[in-house]
mmCIF file of C-alpha atoms and ligand atoms in Angstrom:
data_model
loop_
_atom_site.group_PDB
_atom_site.id
_atom_site.type_symbol
_atom_site.label_atom_id
_atom_site.label_comp_id
_atom_site.label_asym_id
_atom_site.label_seq_id
_atom_site.Cartn_x
_atom_site.Cartn_y
_atom_site.Cartn_z
ATOM 1 C CA MET R 1 76.895 106.087 97.685
ATOM 2 C CA ARG R 2 80.354 104.848 98.572
ATOM 3 C CA ILE R 3 81.939 102.174 96.355
ATOM 4 C CA PHE R 4 82.037 99.804 99.363
ATOM 5 C CA GLU R 5 78.261 100.048 99.813
ATOM 6 C CA ILE R 6 77.599 99.589 96.073
ATOM 7 C CA THR R 7 79.878 96.512 95.910
ATOM 8 C CA ARG R 8 78.296 95.109 99.074
ATOM 9 C CA ILE R 9 74.824 95.442 97.564
ATOM 10 C CA ARG R 10 75.993 93.876 94.285
ATOM 11 C CA LEU R 11 77.592 90.959 96.114
ATOM 12 C CA THR R 12 74.438 90.536 98.214
ATOM 13 C CA ALA R 13 72.367 90.475 95.021
ATOM 14 C CA TRP R 14 74.598 87.737 93.598
ATOM 15 C CA TYR R 15 74.419 85.634 96.786
ATOM 16 C CA VAL R 16 70.623 85.999 96.877
ATOM 17 C CA PHE R 17 70.349 85.248 93.169
ATOM 18 C CA ILE R 18 72.328 81.990 93.579
ATOM 19 C CA ILE R 19 70.391 80.918 96.684
ATOM 20 C CA MET R 20 67.050 81.714 95.037
ATOM 21 C CA ALA R 21 68.013 79.919 91.810
ATOM 22 C CA ILE R 22 68.824 76.755 93.820
ATOM 23 C CA SER R 23 65.742 77.135 96.011
ATOM 24 C CA THR R 24 63.422 77.664 93.009
ATOM 25 C CA MET R 25 64.909 74.634 91.280
ATOM 26 C CA PHE R 26 64.362 72.453 94.363
ATOM 27 C CA SER R 27 60.862 73.854 94.850
ATOM 28 C CA PHE R 28 60.012 72.929 91.275
ATOM 29 C CA VAL R 29 61.276 69.351 91.779
ATOM 30 C CA ILE R 30 59.441 69.067 95.125
ATOM 31 C CA TYR R 31 56.227 70.424 93.570
ATOM 32 C CA GLN R 32 56.442 67.957 90.671
ATOM 33 C CA GLY R 33 57.159 65.061 93.069
ATOM 34 C CA ILE R 34 54.344 65.883 95.485
ATOM 35 C CA THR R 35 51.720 66.535 92.798
ATOM 36 C CA HIS R 36 52.730 63.327 91.033
ATOM 37 C CA ASN R 37 52.243 61.417 94.303
ATOM 38 C CA ILE R 38 48.896 63.063 95.003
ATOM 39 C CA GLU R 39 47.690 62.229 91.488
ATOM 40 C CA ALA R 40 48.781 58.579 91.922
ATOM 41 C CA SER R 41 46.930 58.391 95.277
ATOM 42 C CA PHE R 42 43.865 59.916 93.594
ATOM 43 C CA MET R 43 43.915 57.251 90.872
ATOM 44 C CA ASN R 44 44.300 54.551 93.533
ATOM 45 C CA ALA R 45 41.419 55.938 95.551
ATOM 46 C CA GLU R 46 39.210 55.991 92.456
ATOM 47 C CA THR R 47 40.108 52.402 91.478
ATOM 48 C CA ARG R 48 39.409 51.160 95.000
ATOM 49 C CA MET R 49 36.128 53.024 94.967
ATOM 50 C CA GLU R 50 35.047 51.350 91.753
ATOM 51 C CA ARG R 51 36.401 47.825 92.214
ATOM 52 C CA GLY R 52 37.609 47.310 95.760
ATOM 53 C CA PRO R 53 35.830 47.531 99.104
ATOM 54 C CA GLY R 54 34.722 51.052 98.258
ATOM 55 C CA GLN R 55 32.170 49.563 95.858
ATOM 56 C CA ILE R 56 29.767 48.832 98.766
ATOM 57 C CA SER R 57 30.097 52.412 100.027
ATOM 58 C CA LEU R 58 29.423 53.663 96.518
ATOM 59 C CA GLN R 59 26.225 51.625 96.309
ATOM 60 C CA MET R 60 25.155 52.790 99.781
ATOM 61 C CA LEU R 61 25.781 56.380 98.769
ATOM 62 C CA ALA R 62 23.758 55.941 95.579
ATOM 63 C CA GLU R 63 20.846 54.441 97.529
ATOM 64 C CA SER R 64 20.903 57.102 100.263
ATOM 65 C CA ARG R 65 20.905 59.891 97.683
ATOM 66 C CA GLY R 66 18.412 58.192 95.392
ATOM 67 C CA MET R 67 20.739 58.238 92.409
ATOM 68 C CA SER R 68 22.298 55.674 90.103
ATOM 69 C CA THR R 69 25.726 54.172 90.854
ATOM 70 C CA GLU R 70 27.124 56.020 87.802
ATOM 71 C CA GLU R 71 25.849 59.347 89.139
ATOM 72 C CA ALA R 72 27.289 58.627 92.593
ATOM 73 C CA LYS R 73 30.615 57.725 90.950
ATOM 74 C CA ALA R 74 30.632 61.010 88.984
ATOM 75 C CA MET R 75 29.840 62.952 92.159
ATOM 76 C CA LEU R 76 32.685 61.281 94.059
ATOM 77 C CA HIS R 77 35.009 61.835 91.118
ATOM 78 C CA ASP R 78 34.219 65.592 91.160
ATOM 79 C CA LEU R 79 34.816 65.706 94.908
ATOM 80 C CA LEU R 80 38.152 63.948 94.570
ATOM 81 C CA VAL R 81 39.232 66.214 91.681
ATOM 82 C CA GLU R 82 38.343 69.273 93.793
ATOM 83 C CA GLU R 83 40.393 67.895 96.702
ATOM 84 C CA LEU R 84 43.246 67.112 94.336
ATOM 85 C CA GLU R 85 43.292 70.702 92.997
ATOM 86 C CA ASN R 86 43.094 72.074 96.547
ATOM 87 C CA SER R 87 46.043 69.946 97.624
ATOM 88 C CA LYS R 88 48.096 71.081 94.628
ATOM 89 C CA LYS R 89 47.227 74.728 95.383
ATOM 90 C CA ASN R 90 48.184 74.288 99.051
ATOM 91 C CA VAL R 91 51.543 72.756 98.114
ATOM 92 C CA PHE R 92 52.150 75.648 95.681
ATOM 93 C CA ILE R 93 51.299 78.303 98.309
ATOM 94 C CA LEU R 94 53.450 76.547 100.908
ATOM 95 C CA LEU R 95 56.426 76.487 98.542
ATOM 96 C CA LEU R 96 55.833 80.129 97.593
ATOM 97 C CA VAL R 97 55.785 81.212 101.252
ATOM 98 C CA THR R 98 58.861 79.080 101.982
ATOM 99 C CA ASN R 99 60.683 80.749 99.086
ATOM 100 C CA GLY R 100 59.584 84.168 100.329
ATOM 101 C CA VAL R 101 61.013 83.382 103.775
ATOM 102 C CA ILE R 102 64.223 82.019 102.197
ATOM 103 C CA PHE R 103 64.488 85.229 100.130
ATOM 104 C CA SER R 104 64.127 87.502 103.155
ATOM 105 C CA LEU R 105 66.472 85.498 105.366
ATOM 106 C CA SER R 106 69.064 85.020 102.621
ATOM 107 C CA SER R 107 68.994 88.772 101.852
ATOM 108 C CA ILE R 108 69.799 89.614 105.473
ATOM 109 C CA VAL R 109 72.450 86.888 105.858
ATOM 110 C CA SER R 110 73.974 87.658 102.425
ATOM 111 C CA TYR R 111 74.209 91.387 103.223
ATOM 112 C CA TYR R 112 75.996 90.556 106.483
ATOM 113 C CA LEU R 113 78.317 88.026 104.787
ATOM 114 C CA ALA R 114 79.054 90.381 101.871
ATOM 115 C CA GLY R 115 80.069 93.026 104.437
ATOM 116 C CA ARG R 116 82.385 90.542 106.167
ATOM 117 C CA THR R 117 83.864 89.371 102.841
ATOM 118 C CA LEU R 118 84.620 92.904 101.731
ATOM 119 C CA MET R 119 85.899 94.134 105.086
ATOM 120 C CA PRO R 120 89.593 93.156 104.529
ATOM 121 C CA ILE R 121 89.519 94.719 101.052
ATOM 122 C CA GLN R 122 87.975 97.898 102.450
ATOM 123 C CA GLU R 123 90.631 98.013 105.201
ATOM 124 C CA MET R 124 93.368 97.555 102.594
ATOM 125 C CA ILE R 125 91.945 100.364 100.432
ATOM 126 C CA ASP R 126 91.638 102.653 103.474
ATOM 127 C CA GLU R 127 95.219 101.861 104.406
ATOM 128 C CA GLN R 128 96.347 102.666 100.852
ATOM 129 C CA LYS R 129 94.447 105.958 100.870
ATOM 130 C CA ARG R 130 95.945 106.887 104.247
ATOM 131 C CA PHE R 131 99.396 106.078 102.878
ATOM 132 C CA ILE R 132 98.862 108.293 99.798
ATOM 133 C CA ALA R 133 97.538 111.112 101.967
ATOM 134 C CA ASP R 134 100.425 110.820 104.480
ATOM 135 C CA ALA R 135 103.097 110.491 101.796
ATOM 136 C CA SER R 136 101.691 113.472 99.877
ATOM 137 C CA HIS R 137 101.622 115.485 103.067
ATOM 138 C CA GLU R 138 105.212 114.589 103.916
ATOM 139 C CA LEU R 139 106.357 115.493 100.400
ATOM 140 C CA LYS R 140 104.631 118.849 100.427
ATOM 141 C CA THR R 141 106.895 120.564 103.001
ATOM 142 C CA PRO R 142 110.300 119.785 101.391
ATOM 143 C CA LEU R 143 108.864 120.643 97.972
ATOM 144 C CA THR R 144 107.640 124.030 99.201
ATOM 145 C CA SER R 145 111.055 124.849 100.660
ATOM 146 C CA LEU R 146 112.754 123.640 97.457
ATOM 147 C CA LYS R 147 110.445 125.885 95.432
ATOM 148 C CA THR R 148 111.191 128.878 97.654
ATOM 149 C CA SER R 149 114.976 128.320 97.425
ATOM 150 C CA ILE R 150 114.837 128.055 93.623
ATOM 151 C CA GLU R 151 112.665 131.171 93.341
ATOM 152 C CA VAL R 152 114.982 133.152 95.657
ATOM 153 C CA SER R 153 118.048 132.009 93.673
ATOM 154 C CA ILE R 154 116.459 133.036 90.362
ATOM 155 C CA GLN R 155 115.278 136.377 91.713
ATOM 156 C CA SER R 156 118.734 137.186 93.178
ATOM 157 C CA GLY R 157 119.956 137.728 89.609
ATOM 158 C CA LYS R 158 123.408 136.420 90.570
ATOM 159 C CA LEU R 159 123.151 133.160 88.649
ATOM 160 C CA PRO R 160 124.911 132.658 85.325
ATOM 161 C CA LYS R 161 122.422 132.622 82.437
ATOM 162 C CA ASP R 162 122.667 128.858 81.719
ATOM 163 C CA ILE R 163 122.229 127.949 85.410
ATOM 164 C CA GLU R 164 119.290 130.324 85.658
ATOM 165 C CA LYS R 165 117.647 128.551 82.722
ATOM 166 C CA LEU R 166 118.257 125.213 84.413
ATOM 167 C CA PHE R 167 116.683 126.566 87.611
ATOM 168 C CA GLN R 168 113.665 127.747 85.592
ATOM 169 C CA TYR R 169 113.153 124.187 84.343
ATOM 170 C CA ASN R 170 113.576 122.893 87.882
ATOM 171 C CA LEU R 171 110.983 125.347 89.079
ATOM 172 C CA GLU R 172 108.517 124.130 86.453
ATOM 173 C CA ASP R 173 109.092 120.522 87.538
ATOM 174 C CA VAL R 174 108.684 121.415 91.192
ATOM 175 C CA ASN R 175 105.441 123.274 90.380
ATOM 176 C CA ALA R 176 104.170 120.236 88.456
ATOM 177 C CA LEU R 177 105.038 117.928 91.359
ATOM 178 C CA SER R 178 103.408 120.293 93.795
ATOM 179 C CA ASN R 179 100.298 120.300 91.594
ATOM 180 C CA LEU R 180 100.308 116.486 91.511
ATOM 181 C CA ILE R 181 100.540 116.334 95.294
ATOM 182 C CA ASP R 182 97.661 118.801 95.634
ATOM 183 C CA ARG R 183 95.523 116.604 93.338
ATOM 184 C CA LEU R 184 96.486 113.436 95.227
ATOM 185 C CA LEU R 185 95.678 115.117 98.530
ATOM 186 C CA GLY R 186 92.413 116.363 97.027
ATOM 187 C CA LEU R 187 91.448 112.844 95.924
ATOM 188 C CA ALA R 188 92.456 111.316 99.249
ATOM 189 C CA SER R 189 90.571 113.879 101.301
ATOM 190 C CA LEU R 190 87.460 113.515 99.127
ATOM 191 C CA GLU R 191 87.447 109.785 99.756
ATOM 192 C CA THR R 192 88.270 109.823 103.445
ATOM 193 C CA LYS R 193 86.781 113.040 104.827
ATOM 194 C CA LYS R 194 83.128 113.908 104.841
ATOM 195 C CA VAL R 195 82.421 116.949 102.670
ATOM 196 C CA VAL R 196 80.891 119.936 104.428
ATOM 197 C CA PHE R 197 77.759 121.156 102.714
ATOM 198 C CA SER R 198 76.563 124.717 103.192
ATOM 199 C CA ASN R 199 74.568 127.352 101.312
ATOM 200 C CA LEU R 200 76.743 129.075 98.785
ATOM 201 C CA ASP R 201 76.622 131.539 95.943
ATOM 202 C CA LEU R 202 77.778 129.840 92.740
ATOM 203 C CA LYS R 203 78.895 133.132 91.177
ATOM 204 C CA GLU R 204 81.274 133.733 94.098
ATOM 205 C CA VAL R 205 82.682 130.200 93.804
ATOM 206 C CA ILE R 206 83.360 130.733 90.085
ATOM 207 C CA LYS R 207 84.950 134.129 90.755
ATOM 208 C CA THR R 208 87.280 132.640 93.401
ATOM 209 C CA ALA R 209 88.330 129.899 90.963
ATOM 210 C CA VAL R 210 88.993 132.481 88.226
ATOM 211 C CA LYS R 211 91.192 134.432 90.680
ATOM 212 C CA ARG R 212 93.177 131.287 91.442
ATOM 213 C CA VAL R 213 94.092 130.749 87.794
ATOM 214 C CA ARG R 214 94.461 134.437 86.988
ATOM 215 C CA TYR R 215 98.265 134.323 86.764
ATOM 216 C CA LEU R 216 98.044 131.459 84.202
ATOM 217 C CA SER R 217 95.369 133.133 82.063
ATOM 218 C CA LYS R 218 97.323 136.420 82.081
ATOM 219 C CA GLU R 219 100.450 134.613 80.882
ATOM 220 C CA LYS R 220 98.545 133.393 77.808
ATOM 221 C CA ALA R 221 96.297 136.458 77.419
ATOM 222 C CA ILE R 222 93.209 134.282 77.759
ATOM 223 C CA LYS R 223 89.955 136.088 78.525
ATOM 224 C CA PHE R 224 87.115 134.806 80.694
ATOM 225 C CA LYS R 225 83.485 135.586 79.864
ATOM 226 C CA ILE R 226 81.202 134.694 82.721
ATOM 227 C CA SER R 227 77.404 134.833 82.355
ATOM 228 C CA THR R 228 75.618 133.891 85.512
ATOM 229 C CA LYS R 229 73.131 135.242 87.998
ATOM 230 C CA ASN R 230 73.551 134.796 91.738
ATOM 231 C CA TYR R 231 72.384 131.213 92.063
ATOM 232 C CA GLN R 232 72.306 129.730 95.536
ATOM 233 C CA LEU R 233 73.059 126.077 95.977
ATOM 234 C CA VAL R 234 74.015 123.662 98.701
ATOM 235 C CA GLY R 235 77.537 122.277 98.347
ATOM 236 C CA ASP R 236 81.070 122.054 99.639
ATOM 237 C CA GLU R 237 82.708 125.384 98.827
ATOM 238 C CA ALA R 238 86.333 124.187 98.873
ATOM 239 C CA SER R 239 85.789 121.233 96.577
ATOM 240 C CA LEU R 240 83.488 123.123 94.164
ATOM 241 C CA THR R 241 86.145 125.851 93.871
ATOM 242 C CA GLU R 242 88.688 123.092 93.158
ATOM 243 C CA LEU R 243 86.363 121.692 90.471
ATOM 244 C CA PHE R 244 86.320 125.010 88.592
ATOM 245 C CA VAL R 245 90.058 125.533 89.100
ATOM 246 C CA ILE R 246 90.679 122.163 87.414
ATOM 247 C CA LEU R 247 88.401 122.982 84.467
ATOM 248 C CA PHE R 248 89.785 126.507 84.024
ATOM 249 C CA ASP R 249 93.355 125.290 84.444
ATOM 250 C CA ASN R 250 92.814 122.721 81.669
ATOM 251 C CA ALA R 251 91.006 125.210 79.443
ATOM 252 C CA ILE R 252 94.001 127.549 79.736
ATOM 253 C CA LYS R 253 96.576 124.772 79.376
ATOM 254 C CA TYR R 254 95.007 123.371 76.234
ATOM 255 C CA SER R 255 94.274 126.710 74.518
ATOM 256 C CA SER R 256 96.511 128.855 72.394
ATOM 257 C CA LYS R 257 97.526 132.390 73.339
ATOM 258 C CA GLY R 258 94.675 134.870 73.136
ATOM 259 C CA GLY R 259 91.973 132.212 73.539
ATOM 260 C CA LYS R 260 88.715 132.636 75.437
ATOM 261 C CA ILE R 261 86.834 130.718 78.055
ATOM 262 C CA ASP R 262 83.046 131.042 78.275
ATOM 263 C CA VAL R 263 81.347 130.138 81.520
ATOM 264 C CA THR R 264 77.568 130.083 81.371
ATOM 265 C CA VAL R 265 75.205 129.068 84.138
ATOM 266 C CA LYS R 266 71.550 128.200 83.668
ATOM 267 C CA CYS R 267 69.099 127.114 86.292
ATOM 268 C CA THR R 268 66.223 124.663 86.149
ATOM 269 C CA ARG R 269 63.707 124.029 88.935
ATOM 270 C CA THR R 270 65.969 121.518 90.695
ATOM 271 C CA SER R 271 69.490 122.010 89.374
ATOM 272 C CA VAL R 272 72.079 124.336 87.880
ATOM 273 C CA ILE R 273 73.777 123.596 84.576
ATOM 274 C CA ILE R 274 77.227 125.067 84.175
ATOM 275 C CA LYS R 275 79.049 125.078 80.841
ATOM 276 C CA VAL R 276 82.768 125.749 80.635
ATOM 277 C CA ALA R 277 83.716 126.165 76.986
ATOM 278 C CA ASP R 278 87.123 126.917 75.501
ATOM 279 C CA ASN R 279 88.326 127.367 71.927
ATOM 280 C CA GLY R 280 91.484 125.351 72.433
ATOM 281 C CA ILE R 281 93.001 122.284 70.809
ATOM 282 C CA GLY R 282 89.999 120.031 71.522
ATOM 283 C CA ILE R 283 89.917 116.303 72.219
ATOM 284 C CA SER R 284 89.422 113.633 69.561
ATOM 285 C CA GLU R 285 86.362 111.418 69.932
ATOM 286 C CA GLU R 286 88.278 108.231 70.747
ATOM 287 C CA HIS R 287 89.727 109.780 73.918
ATOM 288 C CA LEU R 288 86.530 111.344 75.219
ATOM 289 C CA PRO R 289 85.286 108.262 77.171
ATOM 290 C CA ASN R 290 88.623 107.928 79.029
ATOM 291 C CA ILE R 291 89.588 111.455 80.023
ATOM 292 C CA PHE R 292 87.909 111.122 83.434
ATOM 293 C CA ASP R 293 90.039 108.049 84.291
ATOM 294 C CA ARG R 294 92.880 108.381 86.756
ATOM 295 C CA PHE R 295 96.289 109.096 85.209
ATOM 296 C CA TYR R 296 94.794 109.218 81.697
ATOM 297 C CA ARG R 297 96.582 111.672 79.452
ATOM 298 C CA ILE R 298 96.193 112.128 75.734
ATOM 299 C CA ASP R 299 99.074 111.298 73.374
ATOM 300 C CA SER R 300 102.617 112.112 74.336
ATOM 301 C CA SER R 301 103.144 114.500 71.429
ATOM 302 C CA ARG R 302 100.751 116.879 73.171
ATOM 303 C CA THR R 303 102.111 116.270 76.629
ATOM 304 C CA LEU R 304 105.650 116.931 75.401
ATOM 305 C CA THR R 305 104.737 120.443 74.449
ATOM 306 C CA ASN R 306 105.590 121.710 77.874
ATOM 307 C CA LEU R 307 102.150 120.927 79.292
ATOM 308 C CA HIS R 308 102.606 119.615 82.787
ATOM 309 C CA GLY R 309 99.981 117.315 84.166
ATOM 310 C CA TYR R 310 99.477 113.832 85.463
ATOM 311 C CA GLY R 311 95.986 113.016 84.280
ATOM 312 C CA LEU R 312 94.459 113.413 87.721
ATOM 313 C CA GLY R 313 92.565 116.673 87.325
ATOM 314 C CA LEU R 314 89.447 115.395 85.590
ATOM 315 C CA SER R 315 89.161 112.290 87.773
ATOM 316 C CA LEU R 316 89.185 114.596 90.792
ATOM 317 C CA ALA R 317 86.628 116.863 89.065
ATOM 318 C CA LYS R 318 84.347 113.879 88.446
ATOM 319 C CA LYS R 319 84.661 112.727 92.058
ATOM 320 C CA ILE R 320 83.719 116.206 93.305
ATOM 321 C CA VAL R 321 80.656 116.317 91.028
ATOM 322 C CA GLU R 322 79.587 112.816 92.111
ATOM 323 C CA ASN R 323 79.965 113.786 95.771
ATOM 324 C CA HIS R 324 77.405 116.497 95.032
ATOM 325 C CA ARG R 325 75.132 113.945 93.302
ATOM 326 C CA GLY R 326 75.656 115.752 89.999
ATOM 327 C CA SER R 327 76.968 114.773 86.594
ATOM 328 C CA ILE R 328 79.759 115.942 84.297
ATOM 329 C CA LYS R 329 79.851 115.514 80.534
ATOM 330 C CA VAL R 330 82.168 116.658 77.808
ATOM 331 C CA SER R 331 81.777 117.489 74.158
ATOM 332 C CA SER R 332 84.713 118.435 71.993
ATOM 333 C CA GLU R 333 85.950 118.918 68.482
ATOM 334 C CA LEU R 334 89.607 118.821 67.491
ATOM 335 C CA SER R 335 91.056 122.288 66.857
ATOM 336 C CA LYS R 336 87.684 123.899 67.677
ATOM 337 C CA GLY R 337 87.433 123.579 71.431
ATOM 338 C CA THR R 338 86.032 121.693 74.385
ATOM 339 C CA THR R 339 82.930 122.181 76.502
ATOM 340 C CA PHE R 340 82.402 120.623 79.921
ATOM 341 C CA ILE R 341 78.794 120.501 81.101
ATOM 342 C CA ILE R 342 78.203 120.104 84.797
ATOM 343 C CA LYS R 343 74.822 119.524 86.348
ATOM 344 C CA LEU R 344 74.516 120.056 90.089
ATOM 345 C CA PRO R 345 71.380 119.720 92.177
ATOM 346 C CA LEU R 346 70.384 122.948 93.938
ATOM 347 C CA LYS R 347 69.920 121.005 97.161
ATOM 348 C CA ALA R 348 72.629 118.361 97.601
HETATM 349 P P1 ADP V 401 96.073 116.682 83.016
HETATM 350 O O1 ADP V 401 96.724 116.899 84.319
HETATM 351 O O2 ADP V 401 96.889 115.885 82.061
HETATM 352 O O3 ADP V 401 95.524 117.932 82.419
HETATM 353 P P2 ADP V 401 93.321 115.870 83.340
HETATM 354 O O4 ADP V 401 92.743 114.704 84.046
HETATM 355 O O5 ADP V 401 92.948 117.227 83.834
HETATM 356 O O6 ADP V 401 94.881 115.676 83.347
HETATM 357 O O7 ADP V 401 92.922 115.769 81.822
HETATM 358 C C1 ADP V 401 93.083 114.532 81.138
HETATM 359 C C2 ADP V 401 93.381 114.796 79.679
HETATM 360 O O8 ADP V 401 92.240 115.367 79.045
HETATM 361 C C3 ADP V 401 94.506 115.784 79.482
HETATM 362 O O9 ADP V 401 95.749 115.133 79.378
HETATM 363 C C4 ADP V 401 94.136 116.490 78.190
HETATM 364 O O10 ADP V 401 94.730 115.841 77.094
HETATM 365 C C5 ADP V 401 92.635 116.332 78.087
HETATM 366 N N1 ADP V 401 91.918 117.617 78.379
HETATM 367 C C6 ADP V 401 91.352 117.962 79.534
HETATM 368 N N2 ADP V 401 90.758 119.180 79.439
HETATM 369 C C7 ADP V 401 90.962 119.595 78.177
HETATM 370 C C8 ADP V 401 90.601 120.768 77.448
HETATM 371 N N3 ADP V 401 89.895 121.760 78.004
HETATM 372 N N4 ADP V 401 90.980 120.846 76.143
HETATM 373 C C9 ADP V 401 91.663 119.853 75.570
HETATM 374 N N5 ADP V 401 92.062 118.709 76.185
HETATM 375 C C10 ADP V 401 91.708 118.592 77.481
#
């Protein structure tokens, strides 16, 4: 469910809660007032029956029924008590029905009003997302040409050694920026476009993702071990491939040379459980709850060690999993490694 819909429902619930709290309070006061009045009228009626003009009627009733005045009085008292209880019950039912109607009407009106209240915010967020997507798109072309020019200059071999080194650094920065733009575009497109679900083979998706990070894993001599059968599931191929690229990319980035990445897939009746485990530097417990937040990166001493990133990968990964109505969890131990566990429904 989109965040707008969730917030709208929450706001509706608050509106309804406030209206119902006021209505229940008033109903209680009204009920107390009415029943108090009915009871007072009942007492009056009884007094008039015993002492006022009703006395004659009481005697006539006793004679017609062949009973004593006391018995007739008790009979009338029972009748009046029964009427009193009936009246109280009727008032209670009436208030209950009225509250039911108020609840239904206020739910509809509150839902409509919550939508109207949130509309400007939603438009602002959409505008912001469009801006990020457009800006990222505009930045992509000059960055690609910058990257090509730097690569061509380095490969020409005509550069002095110190300039070549400088160009290498530039190339790394350009690659990092390009990566950031890809992630921003990924996030923007996930939030604006509708994902396309189709039948796909999970093993193929994993293989494609492994191919996409192959050049990085080769650089660090990191080996992949993939244990999976050919599971079929319904999902968006492009974004699921991106999900695995992010996880593999991180596993490589945060592992030492010669490390290994284990990918295991198990299937239950309704979902697949994928584990991506590395034996890298690990994540300390205090950071685990935050790593899926946007722009969250762990301490600068680690980020300074030449590891480019902007803390967007895992937030994008989480978004992709949520779009597939799945879940992503992490367990990790410092210096031992990290395992991401993804659960995806077989039918999205
Ligand atoms: P980044 O672009 O910085 O990698 P991510 O959102 O992908 O951003 O990850 C957030 C943080 O979580 C990273 O800065 C890193 O410290 C930590 N992290 C993610 N994956 C791993 C992993 N496999 N091993 C160790 N740390 C990891």
